[in-house]
Coordinates of C-alpha atoms and ligand atoms in Angstrom, one line a residue:
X367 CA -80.9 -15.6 -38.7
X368 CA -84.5 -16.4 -38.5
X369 CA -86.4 -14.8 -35.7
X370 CA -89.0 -17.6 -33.7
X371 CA -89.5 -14.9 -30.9
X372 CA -92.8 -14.8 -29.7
X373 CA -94.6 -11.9 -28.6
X374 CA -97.4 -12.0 -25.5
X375 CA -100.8 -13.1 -27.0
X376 CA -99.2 -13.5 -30.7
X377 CA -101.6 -16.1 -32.2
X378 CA -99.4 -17.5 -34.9
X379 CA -101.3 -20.0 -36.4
X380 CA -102.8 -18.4 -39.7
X381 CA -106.4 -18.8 -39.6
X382 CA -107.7 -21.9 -41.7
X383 CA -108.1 -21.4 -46.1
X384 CA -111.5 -21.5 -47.5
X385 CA -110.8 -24.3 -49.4
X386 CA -111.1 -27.7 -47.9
X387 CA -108.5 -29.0 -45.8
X388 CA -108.9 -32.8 -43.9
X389 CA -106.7 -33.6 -41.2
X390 CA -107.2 -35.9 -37.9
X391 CA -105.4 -39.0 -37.9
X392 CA -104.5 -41.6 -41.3
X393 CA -105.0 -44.3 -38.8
X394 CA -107.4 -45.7 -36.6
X395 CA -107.9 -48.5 -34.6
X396 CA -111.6 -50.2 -33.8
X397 CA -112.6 -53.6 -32.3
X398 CA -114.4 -55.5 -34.7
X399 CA -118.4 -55.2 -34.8
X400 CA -118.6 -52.4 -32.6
X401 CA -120.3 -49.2 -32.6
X402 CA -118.4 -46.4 -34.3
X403 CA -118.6 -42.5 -34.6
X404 CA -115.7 -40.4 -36.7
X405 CA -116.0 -36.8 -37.3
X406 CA -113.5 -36.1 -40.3
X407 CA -111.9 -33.1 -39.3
X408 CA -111.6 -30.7 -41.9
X409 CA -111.3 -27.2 -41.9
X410 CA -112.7 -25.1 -44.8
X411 CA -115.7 -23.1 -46.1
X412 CA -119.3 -25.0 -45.4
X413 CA -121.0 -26.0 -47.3
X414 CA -118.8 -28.9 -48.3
X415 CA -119.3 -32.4 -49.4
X416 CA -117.8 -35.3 -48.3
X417 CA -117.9 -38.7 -50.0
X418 CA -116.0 -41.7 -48.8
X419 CA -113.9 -44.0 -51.3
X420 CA -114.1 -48.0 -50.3
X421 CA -116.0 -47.8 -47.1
X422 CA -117.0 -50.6 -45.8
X423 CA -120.7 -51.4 -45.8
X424 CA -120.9 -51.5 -42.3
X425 CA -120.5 -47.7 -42.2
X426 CA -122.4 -45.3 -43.3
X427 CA -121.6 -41.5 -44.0
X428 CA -123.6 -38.4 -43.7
X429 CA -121.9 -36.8 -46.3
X430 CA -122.9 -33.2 -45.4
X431 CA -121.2 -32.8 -42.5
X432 CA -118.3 -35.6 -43.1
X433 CA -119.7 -37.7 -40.0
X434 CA -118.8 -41.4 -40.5
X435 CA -121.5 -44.0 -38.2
X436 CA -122.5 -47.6 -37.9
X437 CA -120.8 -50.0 -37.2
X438 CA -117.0 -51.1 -37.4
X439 CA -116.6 -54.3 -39.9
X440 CA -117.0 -57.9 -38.4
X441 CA -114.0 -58.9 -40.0
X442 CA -110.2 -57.9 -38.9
X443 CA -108.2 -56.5 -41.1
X444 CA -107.2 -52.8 -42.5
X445 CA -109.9 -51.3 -44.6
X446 CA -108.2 -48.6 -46.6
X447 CA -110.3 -45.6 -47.5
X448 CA -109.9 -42.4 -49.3
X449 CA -111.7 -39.6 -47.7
X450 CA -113.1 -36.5 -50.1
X451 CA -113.7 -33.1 -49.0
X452 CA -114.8 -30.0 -51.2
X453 CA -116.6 -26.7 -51.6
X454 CA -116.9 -24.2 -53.9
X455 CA -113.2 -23.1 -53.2
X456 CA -111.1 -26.1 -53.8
X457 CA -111.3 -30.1 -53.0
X458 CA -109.1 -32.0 -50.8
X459 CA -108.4 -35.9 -50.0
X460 CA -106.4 -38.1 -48.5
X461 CA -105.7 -41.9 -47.0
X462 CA -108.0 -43.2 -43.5
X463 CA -106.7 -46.5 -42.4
X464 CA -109.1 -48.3 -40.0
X465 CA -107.4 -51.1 -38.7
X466 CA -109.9 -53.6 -37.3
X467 CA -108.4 -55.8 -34.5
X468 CA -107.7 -55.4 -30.6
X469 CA -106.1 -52.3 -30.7
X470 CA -107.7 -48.6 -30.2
X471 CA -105.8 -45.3 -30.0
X472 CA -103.2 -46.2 -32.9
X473 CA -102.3 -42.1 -32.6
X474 CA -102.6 -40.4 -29.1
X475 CA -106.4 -39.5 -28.6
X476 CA -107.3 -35.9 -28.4
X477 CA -110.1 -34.0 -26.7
X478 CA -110.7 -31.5 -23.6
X479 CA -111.4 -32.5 -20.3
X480 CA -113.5 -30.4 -17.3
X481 CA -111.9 -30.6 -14.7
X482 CA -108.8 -27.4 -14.9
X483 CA -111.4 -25.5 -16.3
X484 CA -114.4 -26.8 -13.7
X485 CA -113.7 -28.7 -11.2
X486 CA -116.8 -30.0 -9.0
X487 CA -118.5 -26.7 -10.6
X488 CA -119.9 -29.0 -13.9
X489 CA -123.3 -29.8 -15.6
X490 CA -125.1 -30.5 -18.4
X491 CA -124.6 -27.6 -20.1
X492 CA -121.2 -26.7 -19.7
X493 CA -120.4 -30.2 -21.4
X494 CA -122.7 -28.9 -24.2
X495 CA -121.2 -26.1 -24.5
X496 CA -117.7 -27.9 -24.9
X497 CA -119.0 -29.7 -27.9
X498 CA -120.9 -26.9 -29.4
X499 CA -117.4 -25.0 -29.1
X500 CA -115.6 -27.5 -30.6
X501 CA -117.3 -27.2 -33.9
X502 CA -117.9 -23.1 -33.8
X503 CA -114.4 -23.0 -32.7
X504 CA -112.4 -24.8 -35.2
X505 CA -111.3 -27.3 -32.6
X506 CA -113.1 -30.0 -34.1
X507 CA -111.7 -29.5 -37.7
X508 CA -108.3 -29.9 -36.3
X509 CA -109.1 -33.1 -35.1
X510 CA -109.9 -32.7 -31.3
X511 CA -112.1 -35.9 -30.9
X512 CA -113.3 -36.1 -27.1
X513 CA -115.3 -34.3 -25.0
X514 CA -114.4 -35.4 -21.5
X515 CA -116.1 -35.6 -18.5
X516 CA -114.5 -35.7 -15.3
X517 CA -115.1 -36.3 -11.5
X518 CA -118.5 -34.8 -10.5
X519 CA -121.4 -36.2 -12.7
X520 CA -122.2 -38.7 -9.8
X521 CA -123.9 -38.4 -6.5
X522 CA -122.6 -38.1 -3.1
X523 CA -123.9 -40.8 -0.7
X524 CA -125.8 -39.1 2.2
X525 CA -124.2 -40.7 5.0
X526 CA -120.8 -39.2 3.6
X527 CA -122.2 -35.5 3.3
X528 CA -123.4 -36.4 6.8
X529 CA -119.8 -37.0 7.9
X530 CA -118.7 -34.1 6.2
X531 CA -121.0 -31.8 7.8
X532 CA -120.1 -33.5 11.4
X533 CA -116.9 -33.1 11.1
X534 CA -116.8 -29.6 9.6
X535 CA -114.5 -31.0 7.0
X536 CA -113.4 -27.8 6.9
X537 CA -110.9 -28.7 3.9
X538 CA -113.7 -30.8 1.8
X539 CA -116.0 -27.6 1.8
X540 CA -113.2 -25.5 1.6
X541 CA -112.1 -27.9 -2.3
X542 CA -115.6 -28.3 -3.1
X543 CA -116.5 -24.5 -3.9
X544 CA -118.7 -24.4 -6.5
X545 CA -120.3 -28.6 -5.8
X546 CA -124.3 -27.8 -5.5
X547 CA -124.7 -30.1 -2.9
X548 CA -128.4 -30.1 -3.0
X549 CA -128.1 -31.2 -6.4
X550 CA -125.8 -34.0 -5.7
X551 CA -126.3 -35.5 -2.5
X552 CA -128.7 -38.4 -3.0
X553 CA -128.8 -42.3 -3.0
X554 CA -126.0 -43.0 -5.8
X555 CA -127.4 -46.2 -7.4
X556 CA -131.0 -47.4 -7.7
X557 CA -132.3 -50.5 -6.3
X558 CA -130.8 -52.8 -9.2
X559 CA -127.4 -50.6 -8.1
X560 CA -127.2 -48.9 -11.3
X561 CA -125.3 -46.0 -11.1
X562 CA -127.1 -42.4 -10.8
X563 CA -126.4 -38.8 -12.1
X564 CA -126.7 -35.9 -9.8
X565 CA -129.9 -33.2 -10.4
X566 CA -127.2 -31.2 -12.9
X567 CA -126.9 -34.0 -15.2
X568 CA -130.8 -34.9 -15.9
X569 CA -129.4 -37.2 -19.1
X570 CA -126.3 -39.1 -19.4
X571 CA -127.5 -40.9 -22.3
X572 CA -128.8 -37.3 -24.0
X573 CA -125.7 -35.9 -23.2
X574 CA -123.8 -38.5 -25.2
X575 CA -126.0 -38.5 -28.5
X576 CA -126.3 -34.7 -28.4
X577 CA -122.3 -35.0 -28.3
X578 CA -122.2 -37.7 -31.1
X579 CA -124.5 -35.8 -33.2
X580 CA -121.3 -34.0 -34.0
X581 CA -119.0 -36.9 -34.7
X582 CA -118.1 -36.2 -31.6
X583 CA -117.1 -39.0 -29.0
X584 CA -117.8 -38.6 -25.2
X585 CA -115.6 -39.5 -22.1
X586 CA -116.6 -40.3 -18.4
X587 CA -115.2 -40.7 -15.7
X588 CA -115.1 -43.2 -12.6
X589 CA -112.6 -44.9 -9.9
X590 CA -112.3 -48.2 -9.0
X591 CA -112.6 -47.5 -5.4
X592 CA -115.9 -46.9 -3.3
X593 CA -115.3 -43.3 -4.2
X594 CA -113.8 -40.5 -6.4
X595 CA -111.3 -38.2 -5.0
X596 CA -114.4 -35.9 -5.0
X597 CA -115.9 -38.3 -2.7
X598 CA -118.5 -39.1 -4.7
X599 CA -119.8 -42.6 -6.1
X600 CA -116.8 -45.0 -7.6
X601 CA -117.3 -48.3 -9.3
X602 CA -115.7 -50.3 -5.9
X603 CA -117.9 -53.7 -6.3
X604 CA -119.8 -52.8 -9.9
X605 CA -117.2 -53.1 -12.0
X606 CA -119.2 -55.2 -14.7
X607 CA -122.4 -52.7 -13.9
X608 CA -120.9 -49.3 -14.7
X609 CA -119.0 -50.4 -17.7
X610 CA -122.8 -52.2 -19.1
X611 CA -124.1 -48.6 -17.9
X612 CA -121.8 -46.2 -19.5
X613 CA -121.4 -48.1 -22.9
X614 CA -125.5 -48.0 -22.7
X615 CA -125.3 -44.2 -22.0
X616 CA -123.1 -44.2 -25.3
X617 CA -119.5 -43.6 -23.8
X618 CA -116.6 -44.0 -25.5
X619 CA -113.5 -43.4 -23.0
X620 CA -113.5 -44.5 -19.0
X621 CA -111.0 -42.3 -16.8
X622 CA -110.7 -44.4 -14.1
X623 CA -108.9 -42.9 -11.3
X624 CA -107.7 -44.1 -8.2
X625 CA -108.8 -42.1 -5.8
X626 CA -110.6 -43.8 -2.3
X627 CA -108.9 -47.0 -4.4
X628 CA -105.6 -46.2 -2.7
X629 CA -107.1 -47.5 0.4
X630 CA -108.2 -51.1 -0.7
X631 CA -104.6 -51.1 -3.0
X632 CA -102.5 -51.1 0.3
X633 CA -104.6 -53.0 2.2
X634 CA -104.6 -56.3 -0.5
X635 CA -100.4 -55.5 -0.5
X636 CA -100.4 -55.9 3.6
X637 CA -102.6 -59.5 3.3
X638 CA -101.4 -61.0 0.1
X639 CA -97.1 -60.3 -1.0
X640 CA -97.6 -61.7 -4.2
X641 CA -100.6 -58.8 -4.8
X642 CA -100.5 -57.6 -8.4
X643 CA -101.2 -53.7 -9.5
X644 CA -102.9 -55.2 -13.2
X645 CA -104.6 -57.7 -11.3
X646 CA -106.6 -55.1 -9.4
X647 CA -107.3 -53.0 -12.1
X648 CA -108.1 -55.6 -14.2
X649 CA -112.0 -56.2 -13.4
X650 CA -112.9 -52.8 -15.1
X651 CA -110.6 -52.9 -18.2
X652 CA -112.4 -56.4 -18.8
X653 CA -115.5 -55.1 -18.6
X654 CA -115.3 -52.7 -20.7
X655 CA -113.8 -54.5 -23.0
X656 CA -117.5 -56.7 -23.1
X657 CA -119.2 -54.1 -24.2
X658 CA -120.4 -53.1 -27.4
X659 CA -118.2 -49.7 -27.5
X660 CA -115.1 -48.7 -28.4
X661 CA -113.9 -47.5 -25.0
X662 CA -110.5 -45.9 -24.2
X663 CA -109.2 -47.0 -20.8
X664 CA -107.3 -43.9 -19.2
X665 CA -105.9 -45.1 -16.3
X666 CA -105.0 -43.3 -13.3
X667 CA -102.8 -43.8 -10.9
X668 CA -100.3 -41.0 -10.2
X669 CA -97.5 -42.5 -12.2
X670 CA -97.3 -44.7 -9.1
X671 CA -96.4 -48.5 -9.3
X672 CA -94.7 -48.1 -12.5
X673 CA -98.2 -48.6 -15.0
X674 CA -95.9 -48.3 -18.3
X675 CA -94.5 -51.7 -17.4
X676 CA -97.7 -53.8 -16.7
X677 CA -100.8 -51.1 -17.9
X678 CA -100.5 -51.7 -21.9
X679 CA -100.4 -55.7 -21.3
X680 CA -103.7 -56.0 -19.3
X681 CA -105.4 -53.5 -22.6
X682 CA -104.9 -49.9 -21.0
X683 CA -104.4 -47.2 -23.7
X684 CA -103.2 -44.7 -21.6
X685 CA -102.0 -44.5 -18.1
X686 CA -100.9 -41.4 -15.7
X687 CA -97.9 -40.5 -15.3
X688 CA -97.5 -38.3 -12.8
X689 CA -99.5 -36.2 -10.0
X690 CA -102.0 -33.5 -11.0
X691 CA -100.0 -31.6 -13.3
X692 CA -102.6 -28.2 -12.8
X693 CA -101.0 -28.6 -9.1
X694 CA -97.5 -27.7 -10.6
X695 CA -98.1 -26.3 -14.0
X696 CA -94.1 -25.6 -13.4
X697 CA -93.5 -29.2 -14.0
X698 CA -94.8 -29.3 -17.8
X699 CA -91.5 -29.5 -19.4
X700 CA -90.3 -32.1 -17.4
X701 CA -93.3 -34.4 -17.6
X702 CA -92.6 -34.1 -21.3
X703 CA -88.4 -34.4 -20.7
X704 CA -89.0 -38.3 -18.8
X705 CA -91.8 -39.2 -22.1
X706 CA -88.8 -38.5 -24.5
X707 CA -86.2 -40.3 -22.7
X708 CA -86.7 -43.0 -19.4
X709 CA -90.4 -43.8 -20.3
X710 CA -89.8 -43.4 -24.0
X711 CA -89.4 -47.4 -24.9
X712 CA -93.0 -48.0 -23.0
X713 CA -95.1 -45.0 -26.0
X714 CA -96.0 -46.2 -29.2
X715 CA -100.0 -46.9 -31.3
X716 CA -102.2 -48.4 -28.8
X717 CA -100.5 -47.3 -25.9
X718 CA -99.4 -44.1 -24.4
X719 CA -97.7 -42.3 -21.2
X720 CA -99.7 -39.4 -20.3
X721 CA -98.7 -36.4 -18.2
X722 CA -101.6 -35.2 -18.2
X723 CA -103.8 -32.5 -19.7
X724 CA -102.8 -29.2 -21.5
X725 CA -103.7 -27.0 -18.7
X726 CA -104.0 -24.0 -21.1
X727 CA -106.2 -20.5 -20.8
X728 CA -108.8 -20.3 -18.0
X729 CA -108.3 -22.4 -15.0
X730 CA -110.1 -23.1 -11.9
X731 CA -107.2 -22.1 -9.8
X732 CA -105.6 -24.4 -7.1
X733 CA -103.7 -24.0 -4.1
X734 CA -103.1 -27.0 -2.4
X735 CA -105.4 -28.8 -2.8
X736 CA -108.2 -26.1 -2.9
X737 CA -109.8 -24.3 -5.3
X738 CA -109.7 -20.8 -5.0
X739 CA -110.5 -18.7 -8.0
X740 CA -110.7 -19.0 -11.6
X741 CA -107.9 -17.2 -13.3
X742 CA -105.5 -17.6 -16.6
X743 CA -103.1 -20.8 -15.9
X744 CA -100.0 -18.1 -15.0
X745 CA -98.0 -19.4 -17.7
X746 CA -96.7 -16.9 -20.0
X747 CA -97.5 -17.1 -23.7
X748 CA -94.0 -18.6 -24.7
X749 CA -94.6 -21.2 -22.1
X750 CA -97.5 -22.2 -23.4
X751 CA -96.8 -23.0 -27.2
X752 CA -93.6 -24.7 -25.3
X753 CA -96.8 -27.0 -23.6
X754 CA -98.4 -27.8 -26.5
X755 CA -95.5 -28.5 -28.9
X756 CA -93.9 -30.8 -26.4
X757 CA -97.7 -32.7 -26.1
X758 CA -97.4 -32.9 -29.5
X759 CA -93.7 -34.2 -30.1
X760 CA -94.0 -37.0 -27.2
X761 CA -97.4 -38.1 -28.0
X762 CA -98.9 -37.3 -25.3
X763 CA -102.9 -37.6 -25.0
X764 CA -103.6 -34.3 -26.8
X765 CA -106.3 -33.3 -24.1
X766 CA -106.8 -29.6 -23.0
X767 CA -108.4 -28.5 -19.8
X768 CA -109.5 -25.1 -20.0
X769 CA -113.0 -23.1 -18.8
X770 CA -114.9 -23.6 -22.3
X771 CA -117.1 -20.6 -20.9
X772 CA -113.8 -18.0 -21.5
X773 CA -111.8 -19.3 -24.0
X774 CA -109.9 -16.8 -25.8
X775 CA -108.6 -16.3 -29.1
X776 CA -105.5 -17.3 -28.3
X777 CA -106.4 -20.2 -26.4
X778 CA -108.1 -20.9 -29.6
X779 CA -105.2 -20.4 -31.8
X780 CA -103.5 -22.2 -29.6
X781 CA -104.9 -25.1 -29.7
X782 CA -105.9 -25.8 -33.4
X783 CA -102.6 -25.8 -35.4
X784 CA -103.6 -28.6 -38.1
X785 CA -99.9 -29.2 -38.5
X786 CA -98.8 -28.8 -34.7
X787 CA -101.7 -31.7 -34.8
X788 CA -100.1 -33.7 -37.5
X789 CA -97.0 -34.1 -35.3
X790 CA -99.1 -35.6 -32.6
X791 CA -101.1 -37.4 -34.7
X792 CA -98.6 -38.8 -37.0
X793 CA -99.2 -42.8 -37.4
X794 CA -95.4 -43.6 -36.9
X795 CA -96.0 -42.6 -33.3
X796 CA -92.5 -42.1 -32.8
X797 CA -91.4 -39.9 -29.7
X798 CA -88.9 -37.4 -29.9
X799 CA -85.4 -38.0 -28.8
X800 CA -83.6 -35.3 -26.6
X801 CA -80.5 -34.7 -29.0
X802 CA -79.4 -32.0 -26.5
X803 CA -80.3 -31.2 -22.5
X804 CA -78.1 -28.3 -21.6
X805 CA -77.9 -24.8 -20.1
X806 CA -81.3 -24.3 -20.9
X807 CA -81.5 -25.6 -24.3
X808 CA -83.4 -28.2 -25.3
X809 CA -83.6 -29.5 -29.0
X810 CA -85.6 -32.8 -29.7
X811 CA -86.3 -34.4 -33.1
X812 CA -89.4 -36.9 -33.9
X813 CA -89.2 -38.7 -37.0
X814 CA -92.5 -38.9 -39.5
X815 CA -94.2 -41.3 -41.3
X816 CA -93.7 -39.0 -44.4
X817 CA -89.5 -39.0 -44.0
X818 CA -89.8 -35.8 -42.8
X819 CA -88.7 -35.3 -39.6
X820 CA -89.9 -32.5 -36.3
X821 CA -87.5 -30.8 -34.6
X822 CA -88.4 -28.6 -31.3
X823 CA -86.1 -26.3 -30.0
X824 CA -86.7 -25.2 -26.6
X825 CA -84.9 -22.0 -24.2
X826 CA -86.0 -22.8 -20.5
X827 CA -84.4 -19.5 -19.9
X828 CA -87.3 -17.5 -18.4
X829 CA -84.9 -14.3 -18.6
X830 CA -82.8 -14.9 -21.4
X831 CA -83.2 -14.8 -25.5
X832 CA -81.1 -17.5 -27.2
X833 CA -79.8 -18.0 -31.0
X834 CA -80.6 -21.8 -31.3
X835 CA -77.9 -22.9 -35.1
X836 CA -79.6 -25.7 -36.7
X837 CA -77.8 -28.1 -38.9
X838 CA -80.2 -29.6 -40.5
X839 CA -77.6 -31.7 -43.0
X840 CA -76.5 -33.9 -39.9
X841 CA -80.5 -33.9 -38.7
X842 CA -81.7 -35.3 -41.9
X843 CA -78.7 -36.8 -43.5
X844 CA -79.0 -34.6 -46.5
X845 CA -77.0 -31.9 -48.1
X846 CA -79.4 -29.8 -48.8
X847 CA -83.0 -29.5 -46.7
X848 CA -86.1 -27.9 -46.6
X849 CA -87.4 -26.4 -43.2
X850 CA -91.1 -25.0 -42.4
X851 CA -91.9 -23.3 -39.3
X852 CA -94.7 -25.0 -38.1
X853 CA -96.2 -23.2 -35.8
X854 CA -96.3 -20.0 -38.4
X855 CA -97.2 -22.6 -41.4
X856 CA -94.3 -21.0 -43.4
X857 CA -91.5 -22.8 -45.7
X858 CA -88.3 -21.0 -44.8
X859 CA -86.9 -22.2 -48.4
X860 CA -83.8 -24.8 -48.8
X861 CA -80.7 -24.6 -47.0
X862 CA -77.3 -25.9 -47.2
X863 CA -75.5 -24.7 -44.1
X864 CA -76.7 -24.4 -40.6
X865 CA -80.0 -22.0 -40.1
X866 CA -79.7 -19.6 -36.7
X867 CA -82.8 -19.6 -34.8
X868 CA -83.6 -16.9 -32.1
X869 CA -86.2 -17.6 -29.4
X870 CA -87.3 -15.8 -26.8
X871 CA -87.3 -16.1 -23.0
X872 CA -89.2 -19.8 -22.6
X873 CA -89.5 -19.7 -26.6
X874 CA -89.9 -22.8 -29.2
X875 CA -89.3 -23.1 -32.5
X876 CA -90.7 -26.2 -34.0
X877 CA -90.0 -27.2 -37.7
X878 CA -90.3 -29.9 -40.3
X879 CA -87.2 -30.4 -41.5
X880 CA -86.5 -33.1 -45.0
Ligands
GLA1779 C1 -107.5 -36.7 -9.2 C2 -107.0 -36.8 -10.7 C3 -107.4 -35.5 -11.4 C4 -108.9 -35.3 -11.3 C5 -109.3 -35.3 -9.9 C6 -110.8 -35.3 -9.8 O1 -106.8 -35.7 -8.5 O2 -105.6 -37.0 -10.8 O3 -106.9 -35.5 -12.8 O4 -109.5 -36.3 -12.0 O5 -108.9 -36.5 -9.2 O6 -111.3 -35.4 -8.5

């Protein structure tokens, strides 16, 4: 019997060796003749040296800090490199694939987002702070990539503050706790209609090189109607404009959300039946696709209007698909449940169902639709390794949302597993399969690129332990097979009949099994 129970707070990943250790993806897509910016993650003692086996000249690397720049190679194709890493404790390499073509996000793209752990209540430095956390934290050795900006960067017209304040929109002020609203309300373009910041973000452009000056790569955030959901500017109108602006700034993922949007969706059904979804968001995915950067398009639209089917043709990368999941945190392990079986067939390198972001440690709290307090997320600590090891076996975006200015521990331990990573990262982007739904018990299994193959088992029993028999010779189709728990990074040795496995109350287990 081997015992997966997890205890309240138990941080089970093992903190990282001293000896160099590179993970991240072992492929990545990039349009050709772009600008590019790769951090290779690796965990390990600094000082270390990184040196780069057939890069392409296009690159450079600043071999100090394993940062690889420049630009992506003119011609298409996959450029295979071997990436070095070492210290005085060890050395350590392995393959990097870029694949130069049209596709981006050949593994699920990974990075933290504001807005569970800030909501309107965002600046400058609280995005700073996200990045300068990534690399203090670990986060960034594990491979987290983004740092995400979400609504609230933007201005708020005048004329709608006005109408707020008129009405006593008693609700907006009631959601917008925490929006400086002397900062933000202002004229939101300038007379060419670019597109403003508010007062709390003085540099968007700033903001983005002090966040590629870590390898980093930064995200922002827009909506293709006249305004966000925060009622702030959208891109309604300058579609062509804001993608030229943000790729200027130096951003290298759009969030485009639908917001106001909804509005001008129903009213183009009502006066034209043949009115296409991809047609309307169309304009902006185009447009970014003009520029000189590399932009992920994550679009969102509540799941609604079925975006698996139509999103990945029109050169989406990921698409919603669902409501706000920090509305219903309850809903995580179904989100995940539909991924791995009704949306399964529409996941796969380049393009990617999302549920949403790992809503994980410190969150502005919500109820309704308002924001009342910050406060942990209210899942239990079971619940939450369940959260990130079913992100990570349906290859969902591997974006957390937590307040950057209280992260814990074991938020932190949380979060940067290198191999809970590698199963979310893994370049067959294959999604687990449900192999069994039933009183509470979920097993799934996601095969690897290696042969090796991931197995989650879940207990959605909030009350109950449950033993959890493995038979790993019908999983893997061999007699005898190897199993590591992941989660602890430890081999459990070779077996030849079925392995027991206790979890607790809302447990996991995950495992490589081969
Ligand atoms: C919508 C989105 C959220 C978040 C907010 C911001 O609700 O679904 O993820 O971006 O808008 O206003």
């Amino acid at each position: 019997m081997y015992d997966a129970r997890i205890a309240e707070q138990e941080i089970l990943t093992p903190p990282p060796a001293a000896a160099p250790r590179i993970n991240g993806p072992k492929v990545y897509g990039a349009r050709p003749d772009k600008a590019f910016v790769y951090r290779i993650p690796t965990q390990g003692a600094r000082p270390m040296v990184f040196e780069v086996e057939g890069l392409p000249p296009s690159l450079t690397l600043d071999a100090g800090r394993g940062i690889l720049g420049g630009r992506s190679p003119r011609q298409r194709g996959a450029y295979r490199m071997t990436l070095h890493a070492r210290n005085g404790q060890g050395r350590a390499w392995r393959g990097f694939v870029l694949v130069v073509g049209d596709q981006l996000a050949l593994t699920p793209p990974t990075g933290w987002n504001h807005w569970g752990g800030h909501a309107s209540n965002i600046s400058d430095g609280i995005i700073r702070s996200a990045a300068d956390l990534f690399v203090q934290g670990g986060l960034a050795d594990v491979g987290y990539q983004f740092i995400g900006l979400d609504d609230g960067w933007m201005r708020m017209a005048p004329a709608e503050y006005e109408r707020i304040q008129r009405e006593k929109d008693e609700g907006y002020l009631r959601k917008h706790r925490g929006l400086d609203f002397a900062r933000t309300v202002g004229a939101p373009r300038d007379a060419g209609g670019n597109i403003l910041p508010n007062g709390l973000f003085p540099d968007m452009k700033g903001l983005a090189d002090y966040i590629h000056g870590f390898g980093l790569r930064a995200g922002i955030y827009s909506s293709p109607g006249p305004m966000t959901c925060q009622s702030l500017e959208g891109s309604a109108g300058h579609e062509e404009q804001d993608a030229r602006q943000f790729a200027a700034w130096g951003y290298d993922l759009l969030k485009y959300d639908e917001c106001s949007a909804g509005k001008l969706i129903a009213q183009a059904r009502r006066e034209r039946p043949d009115f296409e979804l991809a047609t309307f968001w169309r304009p902006m995915v185009a447009s970014i696709e003009q520029t000189d950067r590399d932009l992920v398009f994550n679009l969102c639209q509540y799941g609604a209007g079925d975006p698996w089917r139509w999103a990945p043709g029109i050169g989406v990368q990921t698409w919603r698909t669902g409501g706000d999941l920090n509305h219903h945190l309850e809903r995580y392990f179904d989100q995940a449940l539909r991924i791995a079986t009704t949306l399964r067939a529409f996941n796969g390198p380049g393009h990617w169902n999302d549920p949403d972001f790992l809503y994980v440690g410190r969150q502005v709290q919500t109820r309704g639709n308002h924001f009342v307090a910050a406060a942990d997320s209210g899942l239990d600590s079971n619940q939450e390794y369940q959260y990130v090891s079913l992100w990570a076996m349906v290859c969902a975006p591997m974006f957390f949302s937590t307040d950057v200015n209280h992260v814990s521990d074991f938020t932190l331990g949380l979060l940067s597993n290198p191999e809970v990573m590698a199963i979310n990262q893994d370049e067959l982007g294959h999604t687990a399969e449900v192999l069994e739904n039933e009183s509470k018990r979920v097993v799934m299994l996601k095969r690897l690129a290696d042969g090796f193959k991931a197995l989650g088992v879940f207990n959605r029993d909030a009350e109950a332990e449950v033993v959890v028999e493995i038979d790993g010779a019908a999983l893997t189709g061999k007699r005898r097979w190897a199993v590591r728990d992941v989660w602890r990074q430890r081999d459990l040795g070779l077996c030849e009949n079925g392995l027991a496995v206790r979890l607790s109350p809302n447990g996991v287990g995950l495992f490589r099994l081969g």
